[in-house]
Amino acid sequence: MAHERRPPMAPSASRYHRRRSSGTRDERYRSDVHTEAVQAALAKHKERKMAVPMPSKRRSLVVQTSMDAYTPPDTSSGSEEEGGQGEGTPTSSQGSVSMEHWISRAIHQGSTTSSSSSSTQSGGSGAAGRLADVLAQTHVGKSGNAPSPSSFRKFDSCLNDNNCFFPGLCVLLCINTCVSSLGVPVSSRVSAKIQQLVNTLKQPRRPPLREFFVDDFEELLEVQQPDPNQPRPEGAQMVAIRGEPLGVVTNWPPSLEAALQRWGTISPKAPCLTTMDTNGKPLYVLTYGKLWSRSIKVAYNILHKLGTKQEPMVRPGDRVALVFPNNDPAAFMVAFYGCLLAEVVPVPIEVPLTRKDAGSQQIGFLLGSCGVTVALTSDACHKGLPKGPTGEIPQFKGWPKLLWFVTESKHLSKPPRDWFPHIKDANNDTAYIEYKTCKDGSVLGVTVTRIALLTHCQALTQSCGYTEGEVLICHFLFPQSVMNMMHVISIPYSLMKVNPLSWIQKVCQYKAKVACVKSRDMHWALVAHRDQRDINLSSLRMLVVADGSNPWSISSCDAFLNVFQSKGLRPEVICPCASSAEALTVAIRRWEDNQPPGRGVLSMQGLSHGVIRVDTEERLSVLTVQDVGTVMPGALMCVVRPEGVPQLCRTDEIGELCVCSIATGMSYYGLSGMTKNTFEVFPMSSSGAPISEYPFTRTGLLGFIGPGGLVFVSGKMDGLMVVSGRRHNADDIVATALAVEPMKFVYRGRIAVFSVTVLHDERIVVVAEQRPDSTEEDSFQWMSRVLQAIDSIHNVGVFCLALVPANTLPKTPLGGIHLSETKQLFLEGSLHPCNVLMCPHTCVTNLPKPRQKQPEIGPASVMVGNLVSGKRIAQASGRDLGQIEDNDQARKFLFLSEVLQWRAQTTPDHVLFTLLTVLSSLTCLQLHKRAEKIATMLMERGHLQDGDHVALVYPPGIDLIAAFYGCLYAGCVPITVRPPHPTSPPPCPLRSACVMTSQVISKLLKSKEASAAVDVRTWPPVLDTDDLPKKKPPQLYKPSNPDTLAYLDFSVSTTGMLAGVKMSHTATSAFCRSIKLQCELYPSREVAICLDPYCGLGFVLWCLCSVYSGHQSILIPPSELEVNPALWLLAVSQFRVRDTFCSYSVMELCTKGLGLQTESLKSRGLDLSRVRTCVVVAEERPRIALTQSFSKLFKDLGLHPRAVSTSFGCRVNLAICLQGTSGPDPTTVFVDMRALRHDRVRLVERGSPHSLPLMESGKILPGVRIIIANPETKGPLGDSHLGEIWVHCAHNGSGYFTVYGDEALQSDHFNSHLSFGDTQTIWARTGYLGFLRRTELTDASGERHDALYVVGALDEAMELRGMRYHPIDIETSVIRTHKSIMECAVFPWTNLLVVVVELEGSEQEALDLVPLVTNTVLEEHYLIVGVVVVVDIGVIPINSRGEKQRMHLRDGFLADQLDPIYVAYNM
């Protein structure tokens, strides 16, 4: 295999320019091009006005997140290895003009560098100044004088311009109710805002959806098609590059312990390590003699003083934890070498500060898996650890039980004279385990063998030319310092924070030859250097940049050289290096190398496709990279494809660097599978043959090898985000974000970029800590500009941008941002941002194609018998009323009033009604006599005629029933009306001739409060029935025709329509007979009813059925359950009731209110074992979750799970299905939710993806026929289709009675005909979508049972993207997303989906919900949420049956009456 360096390819001369060796700079390759690129990208949009209003929120949210609530962030710097971006901001940030100009122009990267404030502060010229001018003109709206953040802003501006603020970039707006200075909502223009957002949405997006449609419920997500014009690698296959041979010098020690022994005995007085205090004064000098003697002492004590002689706690080969703070390197060094001498394996970890440190739990898992039982620590650190109440150190979360052992000499026993550690040559035993945090937050232990440790020291010594006694300045420890008897000056981060120049001062003071720093330290020194006069860096021969592999370190290097060249710093001294936990040092630039450093200006577009393209056109989106030197001595390096088989890359392709060397990690401790994939890689050539018999180690670094064998690193595998098939590096995105007015609104280094998977693709999320002094307006401006900049430069959309209060992101032990913890908080909704911007419309381009409806089967299609287009027609019917033989005496009467008179004569003392709250009963005779007196009063006092309407305004009770029959006796038409609440104005009875009510309500109707709300003079006369006449009426009215009106059933449907349904005498009697037969009701039965008695089936059960069937009704007003939730169930148990009816709200009250009281109820004798039917009366899809939890909860009290069922009724027919007593149990099926969106019904197995459980809505009542029809074409449908439920039966309503005179609009609700098939039958349209399924069960007649499944109201179904969505499905998904979401309602507005959520908990959680809701609806329903509204509990209106009134909610939202906590417009 050829190892010689390849001659450069033809284009390479132009590709990689060399920097001239003098200090001048080739202008084409300046590293500050990035900041200027950002500024230019923003300037392009200077002319465009913002089309989006600024976000604002409820006053309390703004106040709570004001400056006073914050402590300034800890500006301690960060450990970059954890993906943390750890910079702080030193106070001395105002540099001289030229200095500021330099820094503001430099490219800075979040995890390693920091930038001073922009040059506008000191009046500096240059691009930053221009940017400020541009941005000053790109102000939101037209008004420049924005009030302070705590006062509320009005939305006066930016509603007239329909140009999108930034093409292809739709911005999430967080807009809220504006409040005037008095805190009163002022009228806002919600609908205007939404209209504007809709207009913005209509503009073409990038990339466009391909416009073809498939009519199939297999919704295929759009697969990202490869761009035919994307750049592809064209170079030859690369050849592995070999480093120079490792020349082992004769006097190199055979192991590190041997080196320590040599220097500790030959030169015991030679200084090994000098530590500094926070004032920069030398604190302690550790000599080689002291290090040697103390390490022996530690080794002896570890092996012989822990445990007993027979059972020592630590044996050679065991693992022990080293827990030392980074400002005490001497103690760490002694403990580390003590472990090496004792042949135990040290696992160095950071000091845990609290029991819940970010990432600390994962470190605990590593310690547990390594079998660590002992932790070595220093005295000071031991005292600082958190203590329990008795003074012991608590067990940290996820950690094993540890014995803490202090290594200070005074606490240790002296080893006996004859004890001496065994010093061997370096071998393959593990020397130490270094922990590494992965992208997902998990912690791995990289094992490094003794031979690898020694070889690494030798390779560094050779490439850096270390000599004995050299002075090395650094913040971290180097084993090679001991090997070469070097003197390390250690500068703690606490000193760097106070004095950023401390490392430069020590270089001057000690005439240091070598310094090892991170680019952040260079940046800090730049900011603070102006105070120093006598800086001389001519002693330095090497300035090792430890994080030189970071693409953005080049800017710090350039800026540092530019400033300090005049202070003796030579250009060749700067030596960037690349390293990783797995491969240790990968490459380093040689200080005596004669070849000039290499750099390339690479196209971001090319990089995103993994291809190296030199950008020759001075384009904006470029990345300037510098080399990190050549391969380490004795190593072999190649570049392989990051995914899949480790195949060699081409020369112009970006891949993962792999190294074959003794000096790399050996394995991930205890993880053989991952070890094989990382440490035992055999790269293959294009022919499939391995290039070497020895394994390579993956370094985790992405890059390429340039001409001359120079290694270039363009990013890390951990920071890689693959969005729509293109690769983006998190560090690059951070740099772009920070180049937008750095340090003005967000803290440098307090910014995190990661990707989350939503809808099968990665989406970019940017989270930053905002400064406490930045206003809402500033933050929003900054966020919008960051989105523009990232879009322009990286050509990728940001899914979510969140700003959090200062100092609130989780930190790594060194102060950087803990990336995986931040991501975890974001995903679980615990990040608590103070500003959020979401742009799903820009980013999500792989939604399924919109559906175009195919024409349905028309009348011309062949219809044979009961088949339509090859499927059984979806029709079913209950038992035939005519064929049922029963001894029903009430059948011979046409009118309910006659039935009551007959019962009063035949069974006068039979109790019909018992009102539970006051325990008052009503017999047949009592009811008859009371009704007679009311009829007399209506005729005499009210002077009413036949057919006059009478409003009955009563609380739920017996008075209401008596008044109803009084109206029938007098020939009037009763209308039940809910009584007014004492605090709200009374309802205006609809065209009624008089109002009947009780004395209390009568007073309320005439009160001052009522007259203030309603003009009482316009009211019909009010009759008080508490004072009735004594005499009977001359005669009772008997209607001439059974089809005349018996009563009006007024209610508000779930879609918010108030209408009265006309119920004739025939329908009323047929209705009662149907229910009597279905539920087997006889005079000997008791039925408990806990329903509102004002409309629908609730009214019929409360007032009518007992009179018809003769059973006793126990009446329980639902409002009473709010005070005593157990009242209903206690009544059921006490009266030994077999049949009971309730509403969902009653069931919910019992489930929530009695959940923890089942044991005490049992002890009170509550027994539900006699209940055979418990029916929920509803006009909606059965709520399976609620009925199941109710059944489970009360199972211990004897409730049979099969007893609970639901009914279904609607406006045109008050009861279509009701479970009843005989017949099969209700069935549940699972349907494919995606098929349902296409109006198809496909049954699937339970638990399959996208499955939706639907419960049968009870059995079809006797005398009822049902057919499923297409709501548009009115043709019958097959039973695999979802369609509108049409019903034909004797108890259908006979029409609407409305006060608006628009009866014609709904005329076809009551008399529709099919367009083909059976065109004669008159059907009523329910307005509900559902389907029929023939089950395997048989009904009472022996026929196979047909089950009806209700899916949802047609009026509420939402047509989005050509598909039909049911609000309840989306709401169910949303409620599951976060524990604080108590209730949810969705509705469409134009083509936007609006989601309203009720928040239980602190208002600080409101913004957490926006990304969660958006993600969930995208994942589960393939819909982009247009608006997220967060409101208080109780804002979503609910009717008496517990059903959501979504249309009322929509009206309230558009009229701005919800007083929301937060409104977010996802754009």
mmCIF file of C-alpha atoms in Angstrom, residues 449-707:
data_model
loop_
_atom_site.group_PDB
_atom_site.id
_atom_site.type_symbol
_atom_site.label_atom_id
_atom_site.label_comp_id
_atom_site.label_asym_id
_atom_site.label_seq_id
_atom_site.Cartn_x
_atom_site.Cartn_y
_atom_site.Cartn_z
ATOM 1 C CA THR A 449 -4.212 1.116 28.239
ATOM 2 C CA ARG A 450 -0.827 1.751 29.843
ATOM 3 C CA ILE A 451 0.969 1.219 26.553
ATOM 4 C CA ALA A 452 -1.407 3.642 24.784
ATOM 5 C CA LEU A 453 -0.802 6.237 27.519
ATOM 6 C CA LEU A 454 2.959 5.905 27.182
ATOM 7 C CA THR A 455 2.910 5.900 23.358
ATOM 8 C CA HIS A 456 0.656 8.989 23.360
ATOM 9 C CA CYS A 457 3.169 10.810 25.586
ATOM 10 C CA GLN A 458 6.009 9.741 23.308
ATOM 11 C CA ALA A 459 4.179 10.874 20.153
ATOM 12 C CA LEU A 460 3.385 14.276 21.689
ATOM 13 C CA THR A 461 6.948 14.654 22.948
ATOM 14 C CA GLN A 462 8.283 13.952 19.457
ATOM 15 C CA SER A 463 5.850 16.191 17.585
ATOM 16 C CA CYS A 464 6.102 19.065 20.087
ATOM 17 C CA GLY A 465 9.840 18.688 20.743
ATOM 18 C CA TYR A 466 9.467 18.819 24.541
ATOM 19 C CA THR A 467 12.730 18.977 26.535
ATOM 20 C CA GLU A 468 13.461 18.486 30.222
ATOM 21 C CA GLY A 469 12.643 21.416 32.468
ATOM 22 C CA GLU A 470 10.500 23.303 29.933
ATOM 23 C CA VAL A 471 7.719 25.457 31.394
ATOM 24 C CA LEU A 472 4.197 24.650 30.187
ATOM 25 C CA ILE A 473 1.207 26.936 30.919
ATOM 26 C CA CYS A 474 -2.220 25.279 30.870
ATOM 27 C CA HIS A 475 -5.552 24.703 32.618
ATOM 28 C CA PHE A 476 -5.427 20.933 32.362
ATOM 29 C CA LEU A 477 -2.880 18.211 33.068
ATOM 30 C CA PHE A 478 -0.563 16.473 30.649
ATOM 31 C CA PRO A 479 0.955 13.101 31.483
ATOM 32 C CA GLN A 480 3.800 13.943 29.061
ATOM 33 C CA SER A 481 4.902 16.694 31.496
ATOM 34 C CA VAL A 482 5.980 13.980 33.977
ATOM 35 C CA MET A 483 7.620 11.945 31.231
ATOM 36 C CA ASN A 484 9.770 14.947 30.258
ATOM 37 C CA MET A 485 10.246 16.452 33.746
ATOM 38 C CA MET A 486 8.459 19.591 32.625
ATOM 39 C CA HIS A 487 7.206 22.313 34.947
ATOM 40 C CA VAL A 488 3.471 22.910 34.542
ATOM 41 C CA ILE A 489 1.960 26.221 35.624
ATOM 42 C CA SER A 490 -1.728 25.467 36.145
ATOM 43 C CA ILE A 491 -4.187 28.354 35.900
ATOM 44 C CA PRO A 492 -7.628 27.566 37.305
ATOM 45 C CA TYR A 493 -10.774 28.761 35.525
ATOM 46 C CA SER A 494 -11.764 30.738 38.604
ATOM 47 C CA LEU A 495 -8.666 32.904 38.020
ATOM 48 C CA MET A 496 -9.350 33.135 34.262
ATOM 49 C CA LYS A 497 -12.819 34.507 35.033
ATOM 50 C CA VAL A 498 -11.415 37.247 37.266
ATOM 51 C CA ASN A 499 -8.385 37.982 35.116
ATOM 52 C CA PRO A 500 -8.649 36.778 31.498
ATOM 53 C CA LEU A 501 -5.043 37.848 30.872
ATOM 54 C CA SER A 502 -3.606 35.674 33.650
ATOM 55 C CA TRP A 503 -2.234 33.025 31.275
ATOM 56 C CA ILE A 504 -0.415 35.636 29.168
ATOM 57 C CA GLN A 505 1.050 37.243 32.307
ATOM 58 C CA LYS A 506 2.383 33.848 33.443
ATOM 59 C CA VAL A 507 3.948 33.247 30.002
ATOM 60 C CA CYS A 508 5.864 36.528 30.453
ATOM 61 C CA GLN A 509 6.682 35.902 34.115
ATOM 62 C CA TYR A 510 8.020 32.350 33.669
ATOM 63 C CA LYS A 511 9.355 32.855 30.103
ATOM 64 C CA ALA A 512 7.265 29.826 29.214
ATOM 65 C CA LYS A 513 8.153 27.953 26.018
ATOM 66 C CA VAL A 514 4.792 26.215 25.579
ATOM 67 C CA ALA A 515 1.226 27.253 26.424
ATOM 68 C CA CYS A 516 -1.864 25.168 25.875
ATOM 69 C CA VAL A 517 -5.127 27.144 25.631
ATOM 70 C CA LYS A 518 -8.587 27.014 24.131
ATOM 71 C CA SER A 519 -9.738 29.571 21.610
ATOM 72 C CA ARG A 520 -12.033 31.043 24.248
ATOM 73 C CA ASP A 521 -8.987 31.952 26.370
ATOM 74 C CA MET A 522 -7.476 33.769 23.379
ATOM 75 C CA HIS A 523 -10.718 35.629 22.894
ATOM 76 C CA TRP A 524 -10.916 36.719 26.536
ATOM 77 C CA ALA A 525 -7.339 37.916 26.379
ATOM 78 C CA LEU A 526 -8.197 40.000 23.298
ATOM 79 C CA VAL A 527 -11.040 41.686 25.120
ATOM 80 C CA ALA A 528 -8.948 42.558 28.193
ATOM 81 C CA HIS A 529 -5.442 43.173 26.802
ATOM 82 C CA ARG A 530 -5.619 46.987 26.545
ATOM 83 C CA ASP A 531 -4.808 47.435 30.259
ATOM 84 C CA GLN A 532 -1.416 45.752 29.789
ATOM 85 C CA ARG A 533 1.737 47.523 28.673
ATOM 86 C CA ASP A 534 4.646 45.108 29.108
ATOM 87 C CA ILE A 535 3.484 41.955 27.371
ATOM 88 C CA ASN A 536 6.215 39.951 25.641
ATOM 89 C CA LEU A 537 5.369 36.605 24.068
ATOM 90 C CA SER A 538 8.702 36.048 22.295
ATOM 91 C CA SER A 539 9.596 33.168 24.663
ATOM 92 C CA LEU A 540 6.731 31.050 23.278
ATOM 93 C CA ARG A 541 7.746 28.452 20.731
ATOM 94 C CA MET A 542 4.357 26.702 20.775
ATOM 95 C CA LEU A 543 0.862 28.012 21.503
ATOM 96 C CA VAL A 544 -1.167 24.818 21.318
ATOM 97 C CA VAL A 545 -4.860 25.524 20.558
ATOM 98 C CA ALA A 546 -6.543 22.538 22.191
ATOM 99 C CA ASP A 547 -9.852 23.000 20.356
ATOM 100 C CA GLY A 548 -8.239 23.951 17.036
ATOM 101 C CA SER A 549 -10.373 21.287 15.357
ATOM 102 C CA ASN A 550 -13.389 23.488 15.850
ATOM 103 C CA PRO A 551 -14.046 25.215 12.509
ATOM 104 C CA TRP A 552 -14.633 28.538 14.229
ATOM 105 C CA SER A 553 -11.388 28.608 16.242
ATOM 106 C CA ILE A 554 -9.682 30.096 13.165
ATOM 107 C CA SER A 555 -11.212 33.489 13.908
ATOM 108 C CA SER A 556 -9.756 33.587 17.431
ATOM 109 C CA CYS A 557 -6.347 32.519 16.110
ATOM 110 C CA ASP A 558 -6.358 35.209 13.414
ATOM 111 C CA ALA A 559 -7.570 37.988 15.704
ATOM 112 C CA PHE A 560 -5.109 36.959 18.441
ATOM 113 C CA LEU A 561 -2.158 36.916 16.057
ATOM 114 C CA ASN A 562 -3.155 40.260 14.600
ATOM 115 C CA VAL A 563 -3.126 41.955 18.001
ATOM 116 C CA PHE A 564 -0.190 40.167 19.669
ATOM 117 C CA GLN A 565 2.195 39.974 16.710
ATOM 118 C CA SER A 566 3.483 43.357 17.823
ATOM 119 C CA LYS A 567 4.132 41.841 21.293
ATOM 120 C CA GLY A 568 6.595 39.244 20.032
ATOM 121 C CA LEU A 569 4.173 36.489 18.994
ATOM 122 C CA ARG A 570 5.446 34.691 15.873
ATOM 123 C CA PRO A 571 2.834 33.360 13.382
ATOM 124 C CA GLU A 572 4.333 29.836 13.305
ATOM 125 C CA VAL A 573 3.930 29.544 17.089
ATOM 126 C CA ILE A 574 0.138 29.037 16.831
ATOM 127 C CA CYS A 575 -0.409 25.277 16.620
ATOM 128 C CA PRO A 576 -4.018 24.100 16.422
ATOM 129 C CA CYS A 577 -4.537 20.432 17.269
ATOM 130 C CA ALA A 578 -7.444 17.994 17.029
ATOM 131 C CA SER A 579 -8.331 15.422 19.648
ATOM 132 C CA SER A 580 -11.193 13.215 20.731
ATOM 133 C CA ALA A 581 -11.988 10.990 23.689
ATOM 134 C CA GLU A 582 -11.649 7.842 21.571
ATOM 135 C CA ALA A 583 -8.472 8.625 19.617
ATOM 136 C CA LEU A 584 -6.711 10.995 22.084
ATOM 137 C CA THR A 585 -4.610 13.453 20.032
ATOM 138 C CA VAL A 586 -5.469 12.979 16.345
ATOM 139 C CA ALA A 587 -3.267 15.630 14.692
ATOM 140 C CA ILE A 588 -1.210 18.662 15.679
ATOM 141 C CA ARG A 589 0.486 21.435 13.725
ATOM 142 C CA ARG A 590 4.295 21.172 14.099
ATOM 143 C CA TRP A 591 6.023 24.268 15.461
ATOM 144 C CA GLU A 592 9.191 23.825 13.422
ATOM 145 C CA ASP A 593 7.300 22.876 10.255
ATOM 146 C CA ASN A 594 8.540 24.965 7.389
ATOM 147 C CA GLN A 595 5.394 24.684 5.323
ATOM 148 C CA PRO A 596 2.936 27.529 5.883
ATOM 149 C CA PRO A 597 -0.435 26.732 7.452
ATOM 150 C CA GLY A 598 -3.206 25.702 5.079
ATOM 151 C CA ARG A 599 -6.697 27.063 4.867
ATOM 152 C CA GLY A 600 -9.651 26.637 2.554
ATOM 153 C CA VAL A 601 -12.797 28.613 1.871
ATOM 154 C CA LEU A 602 -15.407 25.913 1.458
ATOM 155 C CA SER A 603 -18.927 26.214 0.125
ATOM 156 C CA MET A 604 -21.556 25.509 2.825
ATOM 157 C CA GLN A 605 -23.803 24.107 0.112
ATOM 158 C CA GLY A 606 -21.103 21.597 -0.817
ATOM 159 C CA LEU A 607 -20.410 20.724 2.820
ATOM 160 C CA SER A 608 -24.097 20.006 3.423
ATOM 161 C CA HIS A 609 -23.844 17.323 0.728
ATOM 162 C CA GLY A 610 -20.563 16.042 2.187
ATOM 163 C CA VAL A 611 -18.494 17.417 -0.690
ATOM 164 C CA ILE A 612 -15.527 19.784 -0.659
ATOM 165 C CA ARG A 613 -16.037 22.674 -3.069
ATOM 166 C CA VAL A 614 -13.821 25.700 -2.902
ATOM 167 C CA ASP A 615 -15.991 28.766 -3.149
ATOM 168 C CA THR A 616 -14.497 30.939 -5.842
ATOM 169 C CA GLU A 617 -17.276 33.484 -6.154
ATOM 170 C CA GLU A 618 -17.031 35.218 -2.760
ATOM 171 C CA ARG A 619 -20.487 33.867 -1.927
ATOM 172 C CA LEU A 620 -22.066 34.476 1.451
ATOM 173 C CA SER A 621 -22.432 30.907 2.593
ATOM 174 C CA VAL A 622 -18.849 29.763 3.044
ATOM 175 C CA LEU A 623 -16.852 28.145 5.817
ATOM 176 C CA THR A 624 -13.183 29.033 6.233
ATOM 177 C CA VAL A 625 -11.207 26.194 7.810
ATOM 178 C CA GLN A 626 -7.573 25.968 8.916
ATOM 179 C CA ASP A 627 -5.501 22.811 9.099
ATOM 180 C CA VAL A 628 -4.759 21.102 12.423
ATOM 181 C CA GLY A 629 -1.337 19.945 11.258
ATOM 182 C CA THR A 630 -0.340 16.470 10.224
ATOM 183 C CA VAL A 631 -0.929 12.943 11.462
ATOM 184 C CA MET A 632 0.681 11.972 14.789
ATOM 185 C CA PRO A 633 3.992 10.074 14.721
ATOM 186 C CA GLY A 634 3.534 6.332 14.357
ATOM 187 C CA ALA A 635 -0.114 6.637 13.267
ATOM 188 C CA LEU A 636 -1.971 5.896 10.051
ATOM 189 C CA MET A 637 -5.020 8.021 9.141
ATOM 190 C CA CYS A 638 -7.803 7.698 6.601
ATOM 191 C CA VAL A 639 -11.256 9.237 6.021
ATOM 192 C CA VAL A 640 -14.320 6.960 5.774
ATOM 193 C CA ARG A 641 -17.991 7.528 5.008
ATOM 194 C CA PRO A 642 -19.820 8.505 8.237
ATOM 195 C CA GLU A 643 -22.750 6.120 7.706
ATOM 196 C CA GLY A 644 -22.851 2.462 6.784
ATOM 197 C CA VAL A 645 -19.851 0.391 5.748
ATOM 198 C CA PRO A 646 -16.527 2.150 6.543
ATOM 199 C CA GLN A 647 -15.618 2.796 2.914
ATOM 200 C CA LEU A 648 -12.772 5.145 2.036
ATOM 201 C CA CYS A 649 -13.893 8.577 0.906
ATOM 202 C CA ARG A 650 -12.767 10.296 -2.264
ATOM 203 C CA THR A 651 -10.246 13.099 -1.974
ATOM 204 C CA ASP A 652 -12.947 15.792 -2.290
ATOM 205 C CA GLU A 653 -15.393 14.178 0.117
ATOM 206 C CA ILE A 654 -16.003 14.941 3.797
ATOM 207 C CA GLY A 655 -15.969 11.888 6.056
ATOM 208 C CA GLU A 656 -15.063 10.707 9.532
ATOM 209 C CA LEU A 657 -11.362 10.667 10.371
ATOM 210 C CA CYS A 658 -10.120 7.243 11.463
ATOM 211 C CA VAL A 659 -6.744 6.534 13.084
ATOM 212 C CA CYS A 660 -4.702 3.337 13.353
ATOM 213 C CA SER A 661 -2.244 3.772 16.231
ATOM 214 C CA ILE A 662 -1.201 2.261 19.533
ATOM 215 C CA ALA A 663 -1.939 5.648 21.140
ATOM 216 C CA THR A 664 -5.754 5.535 21.031
ATOM 217 C CA GLY A 665 -8.489 4.385 23.389
ATOM 218 C CA MET A 666 -9.045 0.634 23.568
ATOM 219 C CA SER A 667 -12.783 0.209 24.141
ATOM 220 C CA TYR A 668 -15.972 1.551 25.695
ATOM 221 C CA TYR A 669 -15.939 -0.112 29.097
ATOM 222 C CA GLY A 670 -18.382 -3.031 29.224
ATOM 223 C CA LEU A 671 -19.935 -2.306 25.794
ATOM 224 C CA SER A 672 -18.521 -4.809 23.321
ATOM 225 C CA GLY A 673 -20.951 -4.008 20.487
ATOM 226 C CA MET A 674 -20.276 -0.270 20.484
ATOM 227 C CA THR A 675 -16.561 -0.954 20.933
ATOM 228 C CA LYS A 676 -16.516 -3.065 17.768
ATOM 229 C CA ASN A 677 -18.162 -0.261 15.764
ATOM 230 C CA THR A 678 -15.774 2.419 17.044
ATOM 231 C CA PHE A 679 -12.419 0.893 18.016
ATOM 232 C CA GLU A 680 -12.287 -2.105 15.665
ATOM 233 C CA VAL A 681 -13.060 -0.552 12.283
ATOM 234 C CA PHE A 682 -11.513 -1.984 9.099
ATOM 235 C CA PRO A 683 -11.768 0.673 6.363
ATOM 236 C CA MET A 684 -12.388 -0.740 2.894
ATOM 237 C CA SER A 685 -11.405 0.416 -0.548
ATOM 238 C CA SER A 686 -13.964 0.686 -3.359
ATOM 239 C CA SER A 687 -13.182 -2.909 -4.306
ATOM 240 C CA GLY A 688 -14.328 -4.033 -0.852
ATOM 241 C CA ALA A 689 -10.873 -5.075 0.390
ATOM 242 C CA PRO A 690 -9.701 -3.852 3.818
ATOM 243 C CA ILE A 691 -6.803 -1.396 3.512
ATOM 244 C CA SER A 692 -4.967 -2.719 6.576
ATOM 245 C CA GLU A 693 -4.865 -5.812 8.747
ATOM 246 C CA TYR A 694 -4.862 -3.614 11.861
ATOM 247 C CA PRO A 695 -8.085 -2.034 13.180
ATOM 248 C CA PHE A 696 -8.714 1.718 13.048
ATOM 249 C CA THR A 697 -10.477 3.869 15.644
ATOM 250 C CA ARG A 698 -13.236 6.301 14.661
ATOM 251 C CA THR A 699 -12.346 9.745 16.036
ATOM 252 C CA GLY A 700 -15.828 11.288 15.938
ATOM 253 C CA LEU A 701 -14.377 14.183 13.879
ATOM 254 C CA LEU A 702 -15.570 15.066 10.368
ATOM 255 C CA GLY A 703 -13.075 16.410 7.884
ATOM 256 C CA PHE A 704 -10.699 15.626 5.062
ATOM 257 C CA ILE A 705 -6.976 15.344 4.330
ATOM 258 C CA GLY A 706 -5.756 18.128 2.082
ATOM 259 C CA PRO A 707 -2.630 18.437 -0.059
#
